[in-house]
mmCIF file of C-alpha atoms in Angstrom:
data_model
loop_
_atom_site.group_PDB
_atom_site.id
_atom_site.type_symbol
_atom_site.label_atom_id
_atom_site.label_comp_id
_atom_site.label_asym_id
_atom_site.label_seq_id
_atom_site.Cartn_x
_atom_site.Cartn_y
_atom_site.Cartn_z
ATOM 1 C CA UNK A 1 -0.788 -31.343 71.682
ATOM 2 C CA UNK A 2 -3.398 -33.847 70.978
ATOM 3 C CA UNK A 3 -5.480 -31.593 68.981
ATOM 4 C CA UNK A 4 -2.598 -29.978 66.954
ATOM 5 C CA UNK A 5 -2.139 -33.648 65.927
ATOM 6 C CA UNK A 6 -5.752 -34.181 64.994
ATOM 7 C CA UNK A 7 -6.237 -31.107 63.224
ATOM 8 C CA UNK A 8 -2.692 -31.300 61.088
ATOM 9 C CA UNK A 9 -4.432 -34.712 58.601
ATOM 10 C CA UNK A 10 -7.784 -32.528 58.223
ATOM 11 C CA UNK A 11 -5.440 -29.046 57.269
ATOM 12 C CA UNK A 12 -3.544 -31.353 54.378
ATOM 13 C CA UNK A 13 -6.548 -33.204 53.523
ATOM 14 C CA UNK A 14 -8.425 -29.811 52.967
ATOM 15 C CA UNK A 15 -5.000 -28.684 50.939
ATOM 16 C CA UNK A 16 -4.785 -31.733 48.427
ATOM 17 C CA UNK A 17 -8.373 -31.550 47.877
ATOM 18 C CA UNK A 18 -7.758 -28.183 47.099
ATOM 19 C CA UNK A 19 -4.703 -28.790 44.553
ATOM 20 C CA UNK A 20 -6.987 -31.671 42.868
ATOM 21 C CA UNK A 21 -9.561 -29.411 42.492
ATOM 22 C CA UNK A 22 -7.592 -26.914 40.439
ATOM 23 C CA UNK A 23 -5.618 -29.871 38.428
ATOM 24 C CA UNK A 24 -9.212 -30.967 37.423
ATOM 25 C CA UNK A 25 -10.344 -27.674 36.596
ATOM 26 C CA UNK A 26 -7.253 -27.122 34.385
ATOM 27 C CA UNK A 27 -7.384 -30.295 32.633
ATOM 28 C CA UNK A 28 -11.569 -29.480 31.654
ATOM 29 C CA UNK A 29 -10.124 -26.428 30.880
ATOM 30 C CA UNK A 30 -7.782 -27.615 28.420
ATOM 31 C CA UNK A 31 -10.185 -30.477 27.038
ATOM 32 C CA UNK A 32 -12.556 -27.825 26.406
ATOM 33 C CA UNK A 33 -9.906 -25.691 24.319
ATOM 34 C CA UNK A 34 -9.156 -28.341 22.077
ATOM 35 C CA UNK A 35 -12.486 -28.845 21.418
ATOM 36 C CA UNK A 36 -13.216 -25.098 20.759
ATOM 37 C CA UNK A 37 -10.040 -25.250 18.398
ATOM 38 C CA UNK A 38 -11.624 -28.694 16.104
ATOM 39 C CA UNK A 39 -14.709 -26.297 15.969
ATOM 40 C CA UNK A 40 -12.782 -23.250 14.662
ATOM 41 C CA UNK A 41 -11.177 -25.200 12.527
ATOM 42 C CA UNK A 42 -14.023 -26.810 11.159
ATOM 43 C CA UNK A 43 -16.017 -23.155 10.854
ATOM 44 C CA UNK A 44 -17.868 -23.820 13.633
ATOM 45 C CA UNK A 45 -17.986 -20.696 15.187
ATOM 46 C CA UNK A 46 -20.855 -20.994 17.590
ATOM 47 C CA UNK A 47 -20.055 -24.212 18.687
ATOM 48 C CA UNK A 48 -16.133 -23.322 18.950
ATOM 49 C CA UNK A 49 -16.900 -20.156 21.439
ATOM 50 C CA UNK A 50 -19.567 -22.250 23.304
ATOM 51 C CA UNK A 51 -16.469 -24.341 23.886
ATOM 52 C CA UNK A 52 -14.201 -21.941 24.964
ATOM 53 C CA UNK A 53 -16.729 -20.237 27.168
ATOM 54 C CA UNK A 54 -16.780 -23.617 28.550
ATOM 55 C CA UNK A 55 -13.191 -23.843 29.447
ATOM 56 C CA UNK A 56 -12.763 -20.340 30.717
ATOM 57 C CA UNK A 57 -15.320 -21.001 33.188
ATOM 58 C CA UNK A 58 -13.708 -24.307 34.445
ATOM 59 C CA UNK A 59 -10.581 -22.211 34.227
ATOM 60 C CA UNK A 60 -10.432 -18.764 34.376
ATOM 61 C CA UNK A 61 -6.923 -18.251 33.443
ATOM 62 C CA UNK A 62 -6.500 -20.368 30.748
ATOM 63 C CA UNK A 63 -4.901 -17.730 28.125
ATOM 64 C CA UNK A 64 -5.667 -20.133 25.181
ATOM 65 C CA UNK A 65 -9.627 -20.437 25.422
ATOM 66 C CA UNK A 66 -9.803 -16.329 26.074
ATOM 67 C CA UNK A 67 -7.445 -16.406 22.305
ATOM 68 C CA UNK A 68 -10.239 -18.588 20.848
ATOM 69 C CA UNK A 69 -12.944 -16.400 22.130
ATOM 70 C CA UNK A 70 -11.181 -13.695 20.448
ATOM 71 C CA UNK A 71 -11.068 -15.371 16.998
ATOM 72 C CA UNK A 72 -14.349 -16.454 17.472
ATOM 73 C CA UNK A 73 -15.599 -12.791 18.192
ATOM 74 C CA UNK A 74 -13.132 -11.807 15.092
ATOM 75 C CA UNK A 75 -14.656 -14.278 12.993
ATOM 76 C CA UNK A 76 -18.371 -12.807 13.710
ATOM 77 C CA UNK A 77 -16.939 -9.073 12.341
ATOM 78 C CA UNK A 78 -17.284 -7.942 15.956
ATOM 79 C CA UNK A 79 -13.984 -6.513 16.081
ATOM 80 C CA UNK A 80 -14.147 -3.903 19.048
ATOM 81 C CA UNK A 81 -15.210 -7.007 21.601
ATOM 82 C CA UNK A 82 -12.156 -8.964 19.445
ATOM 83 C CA UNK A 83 -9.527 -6.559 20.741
ATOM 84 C CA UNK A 84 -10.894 -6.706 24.159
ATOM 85 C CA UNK A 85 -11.086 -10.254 24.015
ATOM 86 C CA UNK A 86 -7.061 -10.662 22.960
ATOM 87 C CA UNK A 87 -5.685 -8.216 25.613
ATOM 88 C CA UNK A 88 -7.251 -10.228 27.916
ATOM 89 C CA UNK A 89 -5.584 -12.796 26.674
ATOM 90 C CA UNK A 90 -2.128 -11.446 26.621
ATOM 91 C CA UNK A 91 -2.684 -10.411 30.347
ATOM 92 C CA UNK A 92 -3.520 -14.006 30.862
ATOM 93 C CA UNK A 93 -0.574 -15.670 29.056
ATOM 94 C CA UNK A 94 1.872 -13.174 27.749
ATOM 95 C CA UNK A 95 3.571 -15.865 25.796
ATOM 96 C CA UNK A 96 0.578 -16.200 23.063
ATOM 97 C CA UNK A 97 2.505 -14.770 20.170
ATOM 98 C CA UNK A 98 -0.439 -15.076 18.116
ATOM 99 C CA UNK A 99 -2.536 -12.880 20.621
ATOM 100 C CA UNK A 100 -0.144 -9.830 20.244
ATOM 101 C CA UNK A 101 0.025 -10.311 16.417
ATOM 102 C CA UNK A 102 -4.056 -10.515 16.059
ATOM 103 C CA UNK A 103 -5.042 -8.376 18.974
ATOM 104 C CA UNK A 104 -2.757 -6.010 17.002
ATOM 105 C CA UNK A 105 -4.891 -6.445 13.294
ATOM 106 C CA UNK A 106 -8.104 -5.782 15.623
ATOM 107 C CA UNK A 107 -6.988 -2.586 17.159
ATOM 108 C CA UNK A 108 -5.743 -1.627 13.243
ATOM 109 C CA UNK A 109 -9.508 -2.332 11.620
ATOM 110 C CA UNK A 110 -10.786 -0.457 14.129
ATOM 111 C CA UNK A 111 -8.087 2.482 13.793
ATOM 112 C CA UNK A 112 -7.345 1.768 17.340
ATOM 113 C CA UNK A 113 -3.395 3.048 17.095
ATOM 114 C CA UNK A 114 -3.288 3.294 20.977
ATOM 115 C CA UNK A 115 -4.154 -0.533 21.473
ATOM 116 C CA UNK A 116 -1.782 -1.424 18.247
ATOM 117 C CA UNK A 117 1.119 0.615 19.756
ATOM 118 C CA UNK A 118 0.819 -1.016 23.128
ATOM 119 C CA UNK A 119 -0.101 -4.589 22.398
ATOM 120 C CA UNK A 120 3.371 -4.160 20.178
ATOM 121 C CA UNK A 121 5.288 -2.733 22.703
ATOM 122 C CA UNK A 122 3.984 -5.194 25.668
ATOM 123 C CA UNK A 123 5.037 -7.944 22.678
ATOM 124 C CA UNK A 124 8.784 -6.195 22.552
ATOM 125 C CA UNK A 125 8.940 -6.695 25.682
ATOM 126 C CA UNK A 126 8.775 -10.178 25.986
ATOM 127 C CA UNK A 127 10.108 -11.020 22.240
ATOM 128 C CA UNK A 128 12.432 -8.207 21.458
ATOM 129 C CA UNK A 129 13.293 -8.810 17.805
ATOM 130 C CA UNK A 130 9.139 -10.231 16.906
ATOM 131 C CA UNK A 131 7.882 -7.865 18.673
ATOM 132 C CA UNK A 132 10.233 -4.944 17.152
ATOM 133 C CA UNK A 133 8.697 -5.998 14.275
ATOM 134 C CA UNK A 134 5.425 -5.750 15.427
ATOM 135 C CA UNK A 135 5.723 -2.457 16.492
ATOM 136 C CA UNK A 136 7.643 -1.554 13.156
ATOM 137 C CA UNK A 137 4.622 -2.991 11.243
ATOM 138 C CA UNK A 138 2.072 -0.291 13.452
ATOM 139 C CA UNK A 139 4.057 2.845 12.401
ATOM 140 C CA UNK A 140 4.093 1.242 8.595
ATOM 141 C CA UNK A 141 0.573 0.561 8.785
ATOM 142 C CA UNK A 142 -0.073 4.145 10.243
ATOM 143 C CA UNK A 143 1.899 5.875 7.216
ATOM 144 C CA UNK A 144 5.153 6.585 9.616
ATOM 145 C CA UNK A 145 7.014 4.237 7.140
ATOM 146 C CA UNK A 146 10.590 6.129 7.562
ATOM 147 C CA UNK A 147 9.665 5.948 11.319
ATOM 148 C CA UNK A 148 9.085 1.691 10.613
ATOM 149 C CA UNK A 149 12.652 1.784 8.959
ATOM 150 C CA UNK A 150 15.129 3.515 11.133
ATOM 151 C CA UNK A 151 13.395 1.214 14.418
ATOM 152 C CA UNK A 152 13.922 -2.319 11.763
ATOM 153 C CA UNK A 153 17.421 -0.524 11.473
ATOM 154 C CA UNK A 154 18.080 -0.738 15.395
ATOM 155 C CA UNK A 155 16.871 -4.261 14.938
ATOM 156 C CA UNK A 156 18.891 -5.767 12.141
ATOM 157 C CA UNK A 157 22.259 -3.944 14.100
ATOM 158 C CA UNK A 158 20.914 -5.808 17.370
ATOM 159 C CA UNK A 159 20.062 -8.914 15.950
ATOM 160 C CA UNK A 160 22.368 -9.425 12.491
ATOM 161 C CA UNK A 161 21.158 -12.741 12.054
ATOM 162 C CA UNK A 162 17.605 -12.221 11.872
ATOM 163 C CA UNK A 163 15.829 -12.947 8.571
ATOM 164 C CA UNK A 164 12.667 -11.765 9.968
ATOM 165 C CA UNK A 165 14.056 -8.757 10.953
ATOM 166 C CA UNK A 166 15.844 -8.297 7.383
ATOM 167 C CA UNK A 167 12.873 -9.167 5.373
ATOM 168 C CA UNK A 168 10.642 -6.901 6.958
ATOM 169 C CA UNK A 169 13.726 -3.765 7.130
ATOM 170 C CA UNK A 170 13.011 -4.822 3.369
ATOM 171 C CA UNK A 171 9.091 -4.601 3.543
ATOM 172 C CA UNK A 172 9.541 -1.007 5.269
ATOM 173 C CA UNK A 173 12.094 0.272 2.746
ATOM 174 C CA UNK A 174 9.694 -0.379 0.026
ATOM 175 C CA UNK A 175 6.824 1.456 1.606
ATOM 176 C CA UNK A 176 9.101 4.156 2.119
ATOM 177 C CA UNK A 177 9.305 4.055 -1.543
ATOM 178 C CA UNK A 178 13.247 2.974 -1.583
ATOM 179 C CA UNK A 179 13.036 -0.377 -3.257
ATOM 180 C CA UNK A 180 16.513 -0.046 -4.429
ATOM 181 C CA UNK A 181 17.925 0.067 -0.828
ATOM 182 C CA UNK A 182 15.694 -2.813 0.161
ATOM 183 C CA UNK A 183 16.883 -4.760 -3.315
ATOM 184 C CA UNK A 184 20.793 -4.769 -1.184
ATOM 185 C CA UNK A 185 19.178 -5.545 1.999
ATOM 186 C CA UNK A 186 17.365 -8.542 0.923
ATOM 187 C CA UNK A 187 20.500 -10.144 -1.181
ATOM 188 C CA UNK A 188 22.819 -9.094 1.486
ATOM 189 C CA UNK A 189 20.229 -11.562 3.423
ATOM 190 C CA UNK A 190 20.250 -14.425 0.958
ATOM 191 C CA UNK A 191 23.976 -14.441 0.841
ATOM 192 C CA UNK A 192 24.991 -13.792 3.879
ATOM 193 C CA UNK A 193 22.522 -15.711 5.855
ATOM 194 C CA UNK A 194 20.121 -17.981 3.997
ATOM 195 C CA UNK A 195 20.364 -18.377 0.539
ATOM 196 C CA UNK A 196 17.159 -20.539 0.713
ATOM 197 C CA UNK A 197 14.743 -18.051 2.715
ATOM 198 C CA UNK A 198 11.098 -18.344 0.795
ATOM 199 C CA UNK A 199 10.254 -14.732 2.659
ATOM 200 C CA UNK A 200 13.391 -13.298 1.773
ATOM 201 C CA UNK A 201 13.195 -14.079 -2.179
ATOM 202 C CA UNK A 202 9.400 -13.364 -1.980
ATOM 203 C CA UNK A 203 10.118 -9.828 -0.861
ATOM 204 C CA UNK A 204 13.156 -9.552 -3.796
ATOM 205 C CA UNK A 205 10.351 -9.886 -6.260
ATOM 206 C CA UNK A 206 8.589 -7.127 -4.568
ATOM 207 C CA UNK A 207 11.328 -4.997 -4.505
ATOM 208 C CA UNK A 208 12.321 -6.172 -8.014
ATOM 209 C CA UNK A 209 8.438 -5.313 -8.808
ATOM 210 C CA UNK A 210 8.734 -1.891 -7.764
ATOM 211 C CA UNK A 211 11.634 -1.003 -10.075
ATOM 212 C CA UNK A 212 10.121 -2.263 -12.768
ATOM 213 C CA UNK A 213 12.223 -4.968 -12.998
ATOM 214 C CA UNK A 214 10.436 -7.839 -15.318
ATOM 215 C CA UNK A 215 13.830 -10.187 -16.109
ATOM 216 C CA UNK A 216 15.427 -10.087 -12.575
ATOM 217 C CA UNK A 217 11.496 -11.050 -11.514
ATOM 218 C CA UNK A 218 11.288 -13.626 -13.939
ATOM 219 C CA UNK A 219 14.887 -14.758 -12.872
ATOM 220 C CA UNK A 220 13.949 -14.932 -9.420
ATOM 221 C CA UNK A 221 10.684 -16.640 -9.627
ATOM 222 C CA UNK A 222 12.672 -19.614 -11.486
ATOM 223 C CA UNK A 223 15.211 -20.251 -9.267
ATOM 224 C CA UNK A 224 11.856 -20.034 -6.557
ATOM 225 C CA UNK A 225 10.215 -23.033 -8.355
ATOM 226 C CA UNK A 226 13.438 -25.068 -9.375
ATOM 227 C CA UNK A 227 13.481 -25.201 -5.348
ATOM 228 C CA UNK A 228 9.627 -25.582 -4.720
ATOM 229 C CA UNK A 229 8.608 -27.820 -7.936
ATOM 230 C CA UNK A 230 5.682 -29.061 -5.942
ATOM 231 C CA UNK A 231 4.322 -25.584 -4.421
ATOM 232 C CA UNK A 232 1.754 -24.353 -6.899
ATOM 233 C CA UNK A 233 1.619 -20.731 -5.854
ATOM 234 C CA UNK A 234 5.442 -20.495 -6.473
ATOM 235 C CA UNK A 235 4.384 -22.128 -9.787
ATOM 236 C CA UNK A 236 1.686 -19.840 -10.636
ATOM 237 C CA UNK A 237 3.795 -17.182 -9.425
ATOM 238 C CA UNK A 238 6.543 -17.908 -12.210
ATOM 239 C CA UNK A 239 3.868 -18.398 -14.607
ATOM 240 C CA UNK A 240 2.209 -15.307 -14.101
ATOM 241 C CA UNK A 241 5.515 -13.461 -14.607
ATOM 242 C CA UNK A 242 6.042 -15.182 -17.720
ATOM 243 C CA UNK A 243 2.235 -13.827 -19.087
ATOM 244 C CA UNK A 244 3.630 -10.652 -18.036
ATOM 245 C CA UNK A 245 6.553 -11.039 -20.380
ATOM 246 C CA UNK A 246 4.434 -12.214 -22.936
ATOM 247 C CA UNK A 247 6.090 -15.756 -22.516
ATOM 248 C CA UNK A 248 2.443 -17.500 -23.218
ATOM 249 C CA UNK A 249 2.971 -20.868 -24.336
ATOM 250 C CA UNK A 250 5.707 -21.604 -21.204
ATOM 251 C CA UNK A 251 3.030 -19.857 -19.134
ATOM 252 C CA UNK A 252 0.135 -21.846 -20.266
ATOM 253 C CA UNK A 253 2.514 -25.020 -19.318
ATOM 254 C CA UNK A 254 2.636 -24.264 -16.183
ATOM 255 C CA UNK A 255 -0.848 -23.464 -15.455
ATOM 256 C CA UNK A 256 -2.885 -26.046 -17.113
ATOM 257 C CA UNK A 257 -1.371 -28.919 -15.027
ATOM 258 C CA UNK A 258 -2.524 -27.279 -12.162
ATOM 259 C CA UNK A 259 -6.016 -26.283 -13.385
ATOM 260 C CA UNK A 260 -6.676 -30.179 -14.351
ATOM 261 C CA UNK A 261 -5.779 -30.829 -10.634
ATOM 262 C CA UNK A 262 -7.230 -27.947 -8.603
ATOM 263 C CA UNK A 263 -10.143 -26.345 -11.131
ATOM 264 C CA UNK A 264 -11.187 -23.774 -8.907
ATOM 265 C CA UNK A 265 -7.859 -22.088 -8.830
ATOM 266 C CA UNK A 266 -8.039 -18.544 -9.326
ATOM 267 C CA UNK A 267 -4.885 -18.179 -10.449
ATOM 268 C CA UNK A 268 -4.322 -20.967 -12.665
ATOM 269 C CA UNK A 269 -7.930 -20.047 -14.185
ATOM 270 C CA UNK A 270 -5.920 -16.626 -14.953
ATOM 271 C CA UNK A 271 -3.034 -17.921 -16.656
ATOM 272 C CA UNK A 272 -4.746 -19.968 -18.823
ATOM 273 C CA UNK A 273 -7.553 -17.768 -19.423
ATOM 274 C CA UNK A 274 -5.635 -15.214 -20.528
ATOM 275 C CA UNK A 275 -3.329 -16.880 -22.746
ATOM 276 C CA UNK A 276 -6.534 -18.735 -24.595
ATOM 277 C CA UNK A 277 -7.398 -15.029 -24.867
ATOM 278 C CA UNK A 278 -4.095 -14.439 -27.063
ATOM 279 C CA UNK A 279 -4.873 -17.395 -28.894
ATOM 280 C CA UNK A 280 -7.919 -15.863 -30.157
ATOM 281 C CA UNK A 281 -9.814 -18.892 -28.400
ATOM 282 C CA UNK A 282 -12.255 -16.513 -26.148
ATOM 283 C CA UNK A 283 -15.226 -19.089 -25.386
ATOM 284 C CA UNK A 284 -13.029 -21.105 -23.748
ATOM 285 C CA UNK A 285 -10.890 -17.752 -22.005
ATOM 286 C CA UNK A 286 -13.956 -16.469 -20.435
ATOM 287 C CA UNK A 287 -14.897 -19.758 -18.986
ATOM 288 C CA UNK A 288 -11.470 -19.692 -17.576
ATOM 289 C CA UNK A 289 -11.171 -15.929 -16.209
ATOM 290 C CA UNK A 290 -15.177 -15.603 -15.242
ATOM 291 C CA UNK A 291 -13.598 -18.467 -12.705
ATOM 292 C CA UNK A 292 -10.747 -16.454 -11.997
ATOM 293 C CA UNK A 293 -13.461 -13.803 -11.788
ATOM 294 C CA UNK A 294 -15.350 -15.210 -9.008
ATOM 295 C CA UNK A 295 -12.648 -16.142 -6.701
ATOM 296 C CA UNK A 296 -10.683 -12.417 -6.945
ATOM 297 C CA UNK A 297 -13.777 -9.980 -8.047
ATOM 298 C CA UNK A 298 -10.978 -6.690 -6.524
ATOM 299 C CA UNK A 299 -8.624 -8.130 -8.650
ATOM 300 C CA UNK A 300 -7.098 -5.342 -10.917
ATOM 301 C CA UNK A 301 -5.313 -7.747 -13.601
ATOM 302 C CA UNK A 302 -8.346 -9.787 -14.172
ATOM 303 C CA UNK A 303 -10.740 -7.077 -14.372
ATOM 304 C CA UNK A 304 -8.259 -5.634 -17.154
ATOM 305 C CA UNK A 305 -8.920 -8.548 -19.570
ATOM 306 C CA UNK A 306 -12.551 -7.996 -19.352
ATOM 307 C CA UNK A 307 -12.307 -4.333 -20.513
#
């Protein structure tokens, strides 16, 4: 009896030092993260994964260092060990959303449809309506684009109040080349469930885009930046519209404010460039769009005005 007593303290001494141990080893783990995530977002890479090696080796299972190792991979173009990297992660924390979602880009740029189906499914799973759309945005991304809109279909009749899942029903209607459809699904959206949605009126344009549609664009685009006055892309976006339209001088007025604060802007460069073009000022244009130029080289409208 005596010895059962003796031994009990030494059996619960040996079990807290145990539990410290791992509290310790979670809490490195975790310090190290952080510090691999200040790296990343500094551009760090080197020192960011030397980080996160750090942490996964004072904690094995720590899901958010084997995400940054994955980024850090995807960062260095080494895609292949990427995709590893975030199914790892996924089986170590299946509540990363942003594992699924970039494990699933890696298995697409490397035209891995297996991993992309599964990673999507294992994310339905978990998320039902995000991950539905995951899986939607595989078969889109895989030209099954009618096979992407009858599974956002299911979705939008299982969850009607989804503006994710309506904006991207939208998204798959227009790949499926039926931009009228996806015009009614995206203002049954705005006024039925948030007049306000930035995705939802950003995909109207699209859809308004594909039917040629250059006044309901231009409509669109100002209610957009009567609501965002401060959001330059929503300004630029208006802006360009109006070029389109041949609406210079409102164009250029919306630009150039944003060019004097943010010179390197592609966009803004654009604008202005191109309506100094109109003007018959071209000096001053091609300063403006050889800018524009630099920042978008794949750009098809800017290459057009060098022609």
């Amino acid at each position: 009896m005596d010895t059962k007593r003796s031994i009990q303290p030494i059996v619960l001494a040996g079990a807290c030092a145990i539990l410290l141990l791992a509290g310790c080893s979670e809490r490195r783990g975790a310090q190290f993260t952080e510090q691999g995530k200040t790296y990343l977002v500094l551009g760090n890479v080197d020192q960011a994964a030397a980080a996160f090696d750090e942490a996964l080796e004072a904690d094995p299972k720590n899901g958010e260092a084997k995400l940054g190792q994955a980024r850090c991979l995807w960062f260095k173009k080494q895609a292949e060990p990427a995709l590893k990297a975030y199914k790892e992660a996924v089986a170590l924390n299946p509540s990363l959303d942003k594992a699924f979602i970039e494990g699933v880009r890696a298995a697409l740029a490397t035209k891995d449809t297996a991993s992309a189906e599964d990673l999507s499914s294992q994310y339905a799973a978990v998320k039902p309506d995000l991950g539905g759309i995951l899986h939607a945005t595989v078969l889109r991304d895989t030209e099954r684009a009618s096979e992407a809109v009858a599974e956002l279909k299911r979705l939008r009749d299982s969850f009607p109040k989804s503006v994710e899942v309506r904006v991207s029903l939208a998204g798959a209607l227009i790949a499926a080349k039926d931009p009228a459809q996806a015009e009614q699904e995206l203002k049954a959206t705005l006024s039925e469930l948030d007049k306000d949605s930035l995705p939802a009126r950003m995909m109207l344009v699209e859809a308004y885009r594909a039917q040629g549609k250059l006044a309901e664009i231009e409509n669109e685009f100002r209610t957009l930046a009567e609501q965002r006055p401060d959001d330059p892309a929503v300004q630029l976006s208006l802006a360009r519209t109006l070029l389109a339209s041949n609406k210079l001088e409102e164009a250029e007025k919306i630009a150039r404010p944003i060019l004097d604060k943010t010179p390197e802007s592609p966009w803004a460069n654009y604008v202005v460039g191109a309506c100094l073009l109109a003007q018959g000022k071209r000096e001053d244009a091609v300063n403006c769009l050889e800018a524009a130029a630099g920042a978008l080289p794949n750009d098809p409208q800017i290459a057009k005005l060098f022609a």
